[in-house]
Coordinates of C-alpha atoms and ligand atoms in Angstrom, one line a residue:
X331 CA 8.0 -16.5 7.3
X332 CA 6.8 -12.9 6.6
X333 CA 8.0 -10.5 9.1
X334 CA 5.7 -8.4 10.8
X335 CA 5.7 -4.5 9.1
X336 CA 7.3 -3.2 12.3
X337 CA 9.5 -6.0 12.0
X338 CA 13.0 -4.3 14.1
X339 CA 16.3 -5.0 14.0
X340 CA 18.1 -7.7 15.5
X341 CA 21.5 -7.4 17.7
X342 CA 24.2 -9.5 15.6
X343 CA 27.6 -10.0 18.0
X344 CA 30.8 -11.3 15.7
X345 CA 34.1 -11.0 15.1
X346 CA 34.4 -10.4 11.8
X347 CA 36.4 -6.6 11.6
X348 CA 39.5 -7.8 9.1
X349 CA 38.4 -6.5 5.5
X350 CA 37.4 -9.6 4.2
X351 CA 35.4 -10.8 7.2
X352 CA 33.8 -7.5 6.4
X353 CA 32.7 -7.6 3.3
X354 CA 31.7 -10.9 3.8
X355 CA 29.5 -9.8 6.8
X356 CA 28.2 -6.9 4.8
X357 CA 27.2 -9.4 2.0
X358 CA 24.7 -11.3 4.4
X359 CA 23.8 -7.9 5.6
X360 CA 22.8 -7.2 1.9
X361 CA 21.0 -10.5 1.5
X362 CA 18.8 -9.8 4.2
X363 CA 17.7 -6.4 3.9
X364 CA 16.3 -7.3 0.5
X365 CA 14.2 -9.5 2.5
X366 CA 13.1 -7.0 5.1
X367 CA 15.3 -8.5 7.9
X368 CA 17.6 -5.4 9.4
X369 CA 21.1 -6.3 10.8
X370 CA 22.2 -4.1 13.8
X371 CA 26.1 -5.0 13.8
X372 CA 28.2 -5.6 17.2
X373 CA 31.6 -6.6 16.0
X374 CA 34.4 -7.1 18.9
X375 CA 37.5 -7.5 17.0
X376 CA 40.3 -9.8 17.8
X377 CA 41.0 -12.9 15.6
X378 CA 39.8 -16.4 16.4
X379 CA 37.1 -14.7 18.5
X380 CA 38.6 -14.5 22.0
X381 CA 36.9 -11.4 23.1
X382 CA 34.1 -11.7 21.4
X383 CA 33.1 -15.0 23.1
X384 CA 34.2 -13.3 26.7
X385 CA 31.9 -10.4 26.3
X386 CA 29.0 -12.4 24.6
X387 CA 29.3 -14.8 27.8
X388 CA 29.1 -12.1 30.0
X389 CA 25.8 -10.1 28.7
X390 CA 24.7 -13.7 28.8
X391 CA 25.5 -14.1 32.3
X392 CA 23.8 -10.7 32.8
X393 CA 20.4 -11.9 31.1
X394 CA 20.9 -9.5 28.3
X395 CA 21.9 -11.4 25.7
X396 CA 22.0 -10.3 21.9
X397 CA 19.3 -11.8 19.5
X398 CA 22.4 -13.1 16.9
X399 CA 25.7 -14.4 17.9
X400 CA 28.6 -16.0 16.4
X401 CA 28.6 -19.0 18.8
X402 CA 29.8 -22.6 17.4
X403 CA 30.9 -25.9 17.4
X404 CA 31.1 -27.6 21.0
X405 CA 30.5 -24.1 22.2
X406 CA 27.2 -23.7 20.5
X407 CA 26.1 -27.4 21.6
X408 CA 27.0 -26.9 25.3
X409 CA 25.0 -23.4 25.0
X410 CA 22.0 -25.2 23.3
X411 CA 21.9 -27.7 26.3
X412 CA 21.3 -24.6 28.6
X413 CA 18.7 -23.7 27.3
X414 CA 20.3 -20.0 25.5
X415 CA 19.9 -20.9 22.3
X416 CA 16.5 -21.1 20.0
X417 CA 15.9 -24.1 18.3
X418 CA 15.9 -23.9 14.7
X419 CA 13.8 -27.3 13.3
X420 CA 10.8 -25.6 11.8
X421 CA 13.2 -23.3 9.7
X422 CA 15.4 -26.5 8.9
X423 CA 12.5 -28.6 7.6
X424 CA 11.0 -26.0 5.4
X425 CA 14.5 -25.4 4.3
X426 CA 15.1 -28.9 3.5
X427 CA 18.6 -28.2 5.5
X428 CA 18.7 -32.0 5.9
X429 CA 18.7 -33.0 2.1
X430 CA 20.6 -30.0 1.3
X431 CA 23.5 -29.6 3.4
X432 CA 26.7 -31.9 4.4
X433 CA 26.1 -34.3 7.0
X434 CA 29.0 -32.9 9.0
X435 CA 27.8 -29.4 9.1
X436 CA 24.3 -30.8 10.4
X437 CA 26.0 -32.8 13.0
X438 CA 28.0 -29.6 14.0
X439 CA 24.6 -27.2 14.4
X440 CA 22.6 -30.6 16.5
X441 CA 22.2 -31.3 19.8
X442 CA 19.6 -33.9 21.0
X443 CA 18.4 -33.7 16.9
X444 CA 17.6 -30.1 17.0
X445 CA 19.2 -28.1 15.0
X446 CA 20.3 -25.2 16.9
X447 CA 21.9 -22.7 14.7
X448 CA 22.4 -21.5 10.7
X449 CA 25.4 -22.7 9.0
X450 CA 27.4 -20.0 7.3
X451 CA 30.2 -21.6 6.0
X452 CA 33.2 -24.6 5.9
X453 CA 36.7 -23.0 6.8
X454 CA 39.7 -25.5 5.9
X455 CA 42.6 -25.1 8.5
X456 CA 45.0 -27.5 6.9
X457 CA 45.7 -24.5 4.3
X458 CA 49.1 -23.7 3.5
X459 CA 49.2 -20.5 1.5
X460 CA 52.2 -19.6 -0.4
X461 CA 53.4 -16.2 -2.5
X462 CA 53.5 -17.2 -6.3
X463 CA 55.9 -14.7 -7.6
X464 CA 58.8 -15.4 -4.6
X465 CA 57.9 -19.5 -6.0
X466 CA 58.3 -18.4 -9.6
X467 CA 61.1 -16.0 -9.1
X468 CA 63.2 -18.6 -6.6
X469 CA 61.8 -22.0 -9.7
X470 CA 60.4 -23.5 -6.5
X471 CA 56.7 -25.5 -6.6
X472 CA 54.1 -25.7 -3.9
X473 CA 55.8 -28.1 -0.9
X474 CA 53.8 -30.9 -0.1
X475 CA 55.9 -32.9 2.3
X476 CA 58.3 -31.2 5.2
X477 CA 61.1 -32.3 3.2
X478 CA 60.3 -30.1 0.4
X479 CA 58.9 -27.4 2.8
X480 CA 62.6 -27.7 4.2
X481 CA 64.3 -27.2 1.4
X482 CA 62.2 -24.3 0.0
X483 CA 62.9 -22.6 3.4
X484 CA 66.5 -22.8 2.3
X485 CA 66.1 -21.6 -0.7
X486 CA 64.2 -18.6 0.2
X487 CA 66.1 -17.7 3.3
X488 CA 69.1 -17.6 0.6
X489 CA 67.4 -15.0 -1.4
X490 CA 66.0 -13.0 1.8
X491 CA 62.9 -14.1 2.2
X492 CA 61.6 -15.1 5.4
X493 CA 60.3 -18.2 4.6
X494 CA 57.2 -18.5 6.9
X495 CA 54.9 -15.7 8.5
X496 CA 54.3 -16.9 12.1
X497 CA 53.0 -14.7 15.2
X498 CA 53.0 -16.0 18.5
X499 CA 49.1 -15.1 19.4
X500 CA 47.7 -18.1 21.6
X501 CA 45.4 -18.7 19.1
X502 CA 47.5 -18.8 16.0
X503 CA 50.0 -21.0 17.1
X504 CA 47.4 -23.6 18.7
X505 CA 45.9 -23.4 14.7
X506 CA 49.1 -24.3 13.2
X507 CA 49.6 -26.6 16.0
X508 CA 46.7 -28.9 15.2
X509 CA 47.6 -28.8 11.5
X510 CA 50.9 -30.2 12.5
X511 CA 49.0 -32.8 14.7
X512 CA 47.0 -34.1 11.9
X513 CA 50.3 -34.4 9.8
X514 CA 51.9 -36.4 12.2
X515 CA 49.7 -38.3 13.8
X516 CA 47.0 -39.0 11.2
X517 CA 43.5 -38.5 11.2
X518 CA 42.7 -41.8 13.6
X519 CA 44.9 -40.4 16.2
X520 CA 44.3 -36.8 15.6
X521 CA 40.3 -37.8 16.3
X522 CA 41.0 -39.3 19.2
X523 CA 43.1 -36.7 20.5
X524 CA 39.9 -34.2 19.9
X525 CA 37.5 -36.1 21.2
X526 CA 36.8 -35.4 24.9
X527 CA 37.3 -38.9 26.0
X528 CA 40.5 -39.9 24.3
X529 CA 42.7 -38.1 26.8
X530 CA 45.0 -41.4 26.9
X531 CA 46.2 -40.6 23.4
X532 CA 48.0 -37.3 24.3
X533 CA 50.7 -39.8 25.6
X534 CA 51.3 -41.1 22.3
X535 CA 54.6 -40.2 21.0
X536 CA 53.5 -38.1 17.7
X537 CA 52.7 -35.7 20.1
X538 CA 55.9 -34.9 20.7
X539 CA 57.0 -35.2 17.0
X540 CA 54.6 -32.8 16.1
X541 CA 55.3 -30.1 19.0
X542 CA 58.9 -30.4 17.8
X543 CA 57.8 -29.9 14.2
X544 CA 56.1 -26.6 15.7
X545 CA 59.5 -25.3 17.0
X546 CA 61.2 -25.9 13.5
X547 CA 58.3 -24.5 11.7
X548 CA 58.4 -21.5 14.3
X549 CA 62.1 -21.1 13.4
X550 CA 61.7 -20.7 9.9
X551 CA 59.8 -16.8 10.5
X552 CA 63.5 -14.6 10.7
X553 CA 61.6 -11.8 12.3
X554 CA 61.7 -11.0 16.0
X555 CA 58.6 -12.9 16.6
X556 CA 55.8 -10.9 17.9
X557 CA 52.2 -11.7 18.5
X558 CA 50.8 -9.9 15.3
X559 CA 47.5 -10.2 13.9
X560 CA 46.7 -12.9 11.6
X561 CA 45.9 -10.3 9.2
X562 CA 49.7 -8.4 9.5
X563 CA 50.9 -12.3 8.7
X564 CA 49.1 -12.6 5.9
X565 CA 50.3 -9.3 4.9
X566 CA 53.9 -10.0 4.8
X567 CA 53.0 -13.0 3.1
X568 CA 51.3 -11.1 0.0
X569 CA 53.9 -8.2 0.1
X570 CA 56.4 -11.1 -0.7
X571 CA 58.6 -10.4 2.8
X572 CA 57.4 -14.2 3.8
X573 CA 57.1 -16.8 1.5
X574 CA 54.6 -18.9 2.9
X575 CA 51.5 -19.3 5.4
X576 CA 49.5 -21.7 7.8
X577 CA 45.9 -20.2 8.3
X578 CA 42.8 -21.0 7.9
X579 CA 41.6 -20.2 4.2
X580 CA 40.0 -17.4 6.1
X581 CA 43.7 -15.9 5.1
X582 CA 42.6 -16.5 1.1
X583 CA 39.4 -14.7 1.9
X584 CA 41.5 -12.0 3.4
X585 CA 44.4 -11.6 0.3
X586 CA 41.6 -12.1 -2.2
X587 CA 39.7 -8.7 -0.4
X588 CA 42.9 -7.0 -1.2
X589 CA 42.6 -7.8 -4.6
X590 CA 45.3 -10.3 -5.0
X591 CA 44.1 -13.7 -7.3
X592 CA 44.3 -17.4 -6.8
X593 CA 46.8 -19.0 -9.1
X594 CA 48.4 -15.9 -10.1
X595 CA 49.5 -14.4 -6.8
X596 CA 49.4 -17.0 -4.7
X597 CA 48.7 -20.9 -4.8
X598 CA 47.1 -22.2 -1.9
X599 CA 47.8 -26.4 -1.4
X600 CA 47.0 -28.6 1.7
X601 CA 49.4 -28.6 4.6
X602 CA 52.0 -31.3 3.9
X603 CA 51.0 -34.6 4.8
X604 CA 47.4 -33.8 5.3
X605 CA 46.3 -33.9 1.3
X606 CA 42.5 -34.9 1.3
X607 CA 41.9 -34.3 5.1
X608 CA 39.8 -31.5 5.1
X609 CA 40.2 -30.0 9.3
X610 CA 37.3 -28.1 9.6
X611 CA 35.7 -24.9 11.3
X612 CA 32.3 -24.6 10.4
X613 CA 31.0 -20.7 11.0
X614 CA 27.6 -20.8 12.3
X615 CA 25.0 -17.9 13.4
X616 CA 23.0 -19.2 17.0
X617 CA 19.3 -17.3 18.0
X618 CA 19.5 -16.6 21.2
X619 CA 16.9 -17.1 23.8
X620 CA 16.2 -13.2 25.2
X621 CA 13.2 -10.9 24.1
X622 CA 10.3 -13.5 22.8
X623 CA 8.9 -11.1 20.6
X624 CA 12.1 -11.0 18.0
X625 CA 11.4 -14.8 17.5
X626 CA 10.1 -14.5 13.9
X627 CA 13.0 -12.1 12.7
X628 CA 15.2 -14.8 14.4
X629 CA 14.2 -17.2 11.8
X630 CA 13.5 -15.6 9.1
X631 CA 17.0 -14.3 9.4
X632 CA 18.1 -18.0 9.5
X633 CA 15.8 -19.4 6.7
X634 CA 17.8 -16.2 4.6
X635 CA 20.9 -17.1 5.8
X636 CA 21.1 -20.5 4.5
X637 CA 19.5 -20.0 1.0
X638 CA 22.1 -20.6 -1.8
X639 CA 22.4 -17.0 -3.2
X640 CA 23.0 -16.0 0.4
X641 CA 25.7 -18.8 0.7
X642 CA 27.6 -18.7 -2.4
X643 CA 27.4 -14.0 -1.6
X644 CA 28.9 -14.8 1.8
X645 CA 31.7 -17.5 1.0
X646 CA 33.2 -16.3 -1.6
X647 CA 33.9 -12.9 -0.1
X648 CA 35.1 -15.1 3.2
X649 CA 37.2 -17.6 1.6
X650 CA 34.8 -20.7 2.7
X651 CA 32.8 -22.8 1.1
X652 CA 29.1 -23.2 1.0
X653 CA 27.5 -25.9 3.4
X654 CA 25.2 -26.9 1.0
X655 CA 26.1 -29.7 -1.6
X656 CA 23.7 -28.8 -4.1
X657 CA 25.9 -25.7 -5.4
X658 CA 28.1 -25.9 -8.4
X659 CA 31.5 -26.1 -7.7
X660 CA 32.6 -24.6 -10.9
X661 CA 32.0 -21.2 -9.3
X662 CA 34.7 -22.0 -6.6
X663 CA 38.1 -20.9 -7.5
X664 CA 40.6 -23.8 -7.3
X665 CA 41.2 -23.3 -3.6
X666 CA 37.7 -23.6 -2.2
X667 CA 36.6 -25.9 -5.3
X668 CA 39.6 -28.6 -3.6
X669 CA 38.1 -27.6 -0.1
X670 CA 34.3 -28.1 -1.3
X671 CA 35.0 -31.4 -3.2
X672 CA 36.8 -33.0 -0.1
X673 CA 34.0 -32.1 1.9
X674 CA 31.9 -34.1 -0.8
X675 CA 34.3 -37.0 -1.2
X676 CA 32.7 -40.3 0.3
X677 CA 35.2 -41.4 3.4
X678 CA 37.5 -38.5 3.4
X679 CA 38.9 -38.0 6.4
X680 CA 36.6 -35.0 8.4
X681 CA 38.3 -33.7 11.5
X682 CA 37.2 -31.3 14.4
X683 CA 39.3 -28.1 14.7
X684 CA 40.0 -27.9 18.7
X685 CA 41.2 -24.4 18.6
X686 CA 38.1 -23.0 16.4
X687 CA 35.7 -24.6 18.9
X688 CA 34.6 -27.8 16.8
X689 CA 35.9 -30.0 19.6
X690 CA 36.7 -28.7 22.9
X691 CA 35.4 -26.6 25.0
X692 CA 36.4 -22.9 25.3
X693 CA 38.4 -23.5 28.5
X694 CA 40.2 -26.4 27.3
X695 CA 41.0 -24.5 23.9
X696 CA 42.2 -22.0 25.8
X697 CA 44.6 -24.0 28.2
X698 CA 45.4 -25.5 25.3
X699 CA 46.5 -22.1 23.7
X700 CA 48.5 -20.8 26.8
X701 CA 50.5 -24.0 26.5
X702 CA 51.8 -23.7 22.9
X703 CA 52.3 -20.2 23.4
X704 CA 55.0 -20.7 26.6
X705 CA 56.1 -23.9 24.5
X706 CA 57.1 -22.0 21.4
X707 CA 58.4 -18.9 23.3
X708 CA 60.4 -20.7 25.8
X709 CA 63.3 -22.6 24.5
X710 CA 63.4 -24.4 28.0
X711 CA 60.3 -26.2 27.9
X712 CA 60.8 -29.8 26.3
X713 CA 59.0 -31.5 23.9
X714 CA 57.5 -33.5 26.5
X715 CA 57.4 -31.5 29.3
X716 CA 54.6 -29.4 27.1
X717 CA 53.2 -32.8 26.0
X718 CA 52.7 -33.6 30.1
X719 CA 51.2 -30.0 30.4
X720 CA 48.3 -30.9 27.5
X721 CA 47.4 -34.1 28.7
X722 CA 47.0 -32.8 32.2
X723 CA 44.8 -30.3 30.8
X724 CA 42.8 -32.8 28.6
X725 CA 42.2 -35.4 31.1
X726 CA 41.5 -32.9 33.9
X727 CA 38.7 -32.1 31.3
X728 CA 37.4 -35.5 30.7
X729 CA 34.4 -36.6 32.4
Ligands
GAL1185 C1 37.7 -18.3 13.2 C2 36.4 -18.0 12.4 C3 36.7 -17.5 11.1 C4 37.7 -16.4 11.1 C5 38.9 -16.6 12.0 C6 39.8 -15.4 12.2 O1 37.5 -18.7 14.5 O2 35.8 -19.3 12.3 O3 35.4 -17.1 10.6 O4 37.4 -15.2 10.5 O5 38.5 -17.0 13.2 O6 39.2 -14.4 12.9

């Protein structure tokens, strides 16, 4: 679609303020002005979104809604029902969004089989990051099973490195949480446990293995634990003071914007015990339902958005991967091409992030977060006293 020649800006609300989530953002900001579509930028810092979503809910509430937000997952599906969000099936079909894209990000962006927002990007949260030079200095390989995680710590903690850079933000922990989940319970349990329903499963006893595994792996960070940013984590990581990481690959995004390289500085493998299970966030732009008249900007945005110069500009600043399968992976660096090709592999095991919004909804995710966080910072809570705290949560959510 042609914009109009008064065509005006449109309101975009994110949380993208760490320098990679920047540039990134500034790259789609590129893409579109060469096409005549103007990005007026409301970023509310704080990682994993928190604020952002509080003060996007409120102008909501208040009827003045931005044109562009960053709303996703279960959150952007529970929106679209209300009615907030502007359906996007014209700019899909012409876009050939269907033949084009993976099956799980259209899923993700549907409700009712309209889609109801532009995909941006596939995060993977099962990433382990890990300094090269404190591996090649200390003859130690990537772990890929606690055991070897274990005894890396060992061997690190002997040399004075911290071996892994934790904070204690809600947020954070709930994201290494759910790798852990996935480790321990597997992906048929870790989907049940995600979807709304299954509250039963949070009895299950892997539960407890895998808050337990979140102590040990919280004990392995020396430092008095604080609730840093993700991006002060990832810091210590590259700077050598930690050895290794559990982030989203948003974290890659973030230590490749500070010029660091894949495979040289730091390798980047699947959390143990979840090789080939690709837990997902999938970053997505909603058009919300305000001022009528910015309805064709709205999409044409959208239709720009998901074109594959636009995609390939964007992810590889961000550290995701494109959502579209007809890109060639050989311009992926060996991080996002594993991330990318998983995504592509017929029956891998897909799985829902709960704290990035792809399962629960945003109350839940955040009980859920407030849990873990008194968990891990109170050496009093049990195992299964927490456990009984989640599944209270979870089945006072179901329907
Ligand atoms: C996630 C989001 C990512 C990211 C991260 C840290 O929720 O999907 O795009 O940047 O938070 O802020």
């Amino acid at each position: 679609m042609i914009p109009s020649a008064h065509a005006e800006a449109l309101n975009v609300l994110h949380w993208w303020t760490s320098d990679s989530e920047r540039q990134a953002a500034d790259r789609l900001v590129r893409q579109l002005a060469a096409q005549g579509v103007e990005w007026h930028d409301d970023a509310i810092p704080g990682g994993g979104g928190g604020a952002a979503i509080k003060v996007l809910t409120g102008r909501v509430l208040a009827g003045e809604p931005p044109d562009v937000a960053q709303v996703i997952g279960r959150t952007l599906t529970d929106w679209a029902g209300l009615g907030l969000v502007r359906p996007l099936d014209d700019v899909a079909q012409r876009g050939h969004w269907r033949q084009v894209m993976f099956p799980v990000v259209l899923e993700t962006v549907s409700r009712g089989g309209h889609v109801m927002a532009a995909p941006l990007g596939v995060h993977r949260i099962n990433t382990l990051l890990v300094n090269h030079h404190v591996l090649e200095q200390l003859r130690l390989k990537p772990p890929r099973t606690w055991a070897e995680m274990e005894a890396a710590a060992k061997v690190m903690r002997a040399h004075h490195v911290t071996p892994l850079a934790w904070s204690d933000e809600p947020w954070q922990v709930a994201t290494v949480f759910e790798t852990v989940l996935l480790a321990e319970g597997g992906p048929r349990l870790y989907a049940e446990l995600a979807s709304t329903t299954g509250w039963s499963s949070w009895q299950d006893a892997r539960v407890v293995a895998a808050l337990k595994r979140l102590r040990w792996l919280r004990d392995l960070d020396d430092e008095p634990t604080t609730e840093e940013p993700w991006t002060s984590a990832t810091r210590r990581l590259q700077s050598g003071a930690a050895g290794m990481l559990i982030m989203g690959d948003w974290a890659r995004g973030e230590l490749q914007a500070w010029g660091e390289h894949a495979g040289l500085d730091f390798d980047c493998v699947a959390v143990p015990q979840t090789a080939g299970m690709h837990l997902y966030s999938i970053d997505t732009l909603a058009m919300l339902v305000g001022r009528n008249a910015h309805r064709a900007e709205q999409e044409h945005m959208a239709d720009i958005l998901a074109q594959p110069a636009t995609q390939m500009a964007y992810n590889q600043a961000k550290g995701s991967v494109p959502v579209r399968t007809d890109i060639d992976p050989a311009q992926l660096d060996a991080c996002a091409r594993d991330s990318w090709q998983t995504l592509a592999r017929p029956g891998a095991p897909l799985l829902p992030s709960i704290t990035h919004r792809m399962a629960a909804v945003e109350s839940v995710r955040d009980a859920i977060g407030e849990v873990l966080h008194r968990f891990v910072r109170t050496p009093g809570v049990t195992p299964q006293q927490a456990q009984a705290q989640l599944l209270a949560i979870v089945r006072g959510a179901a329907p």
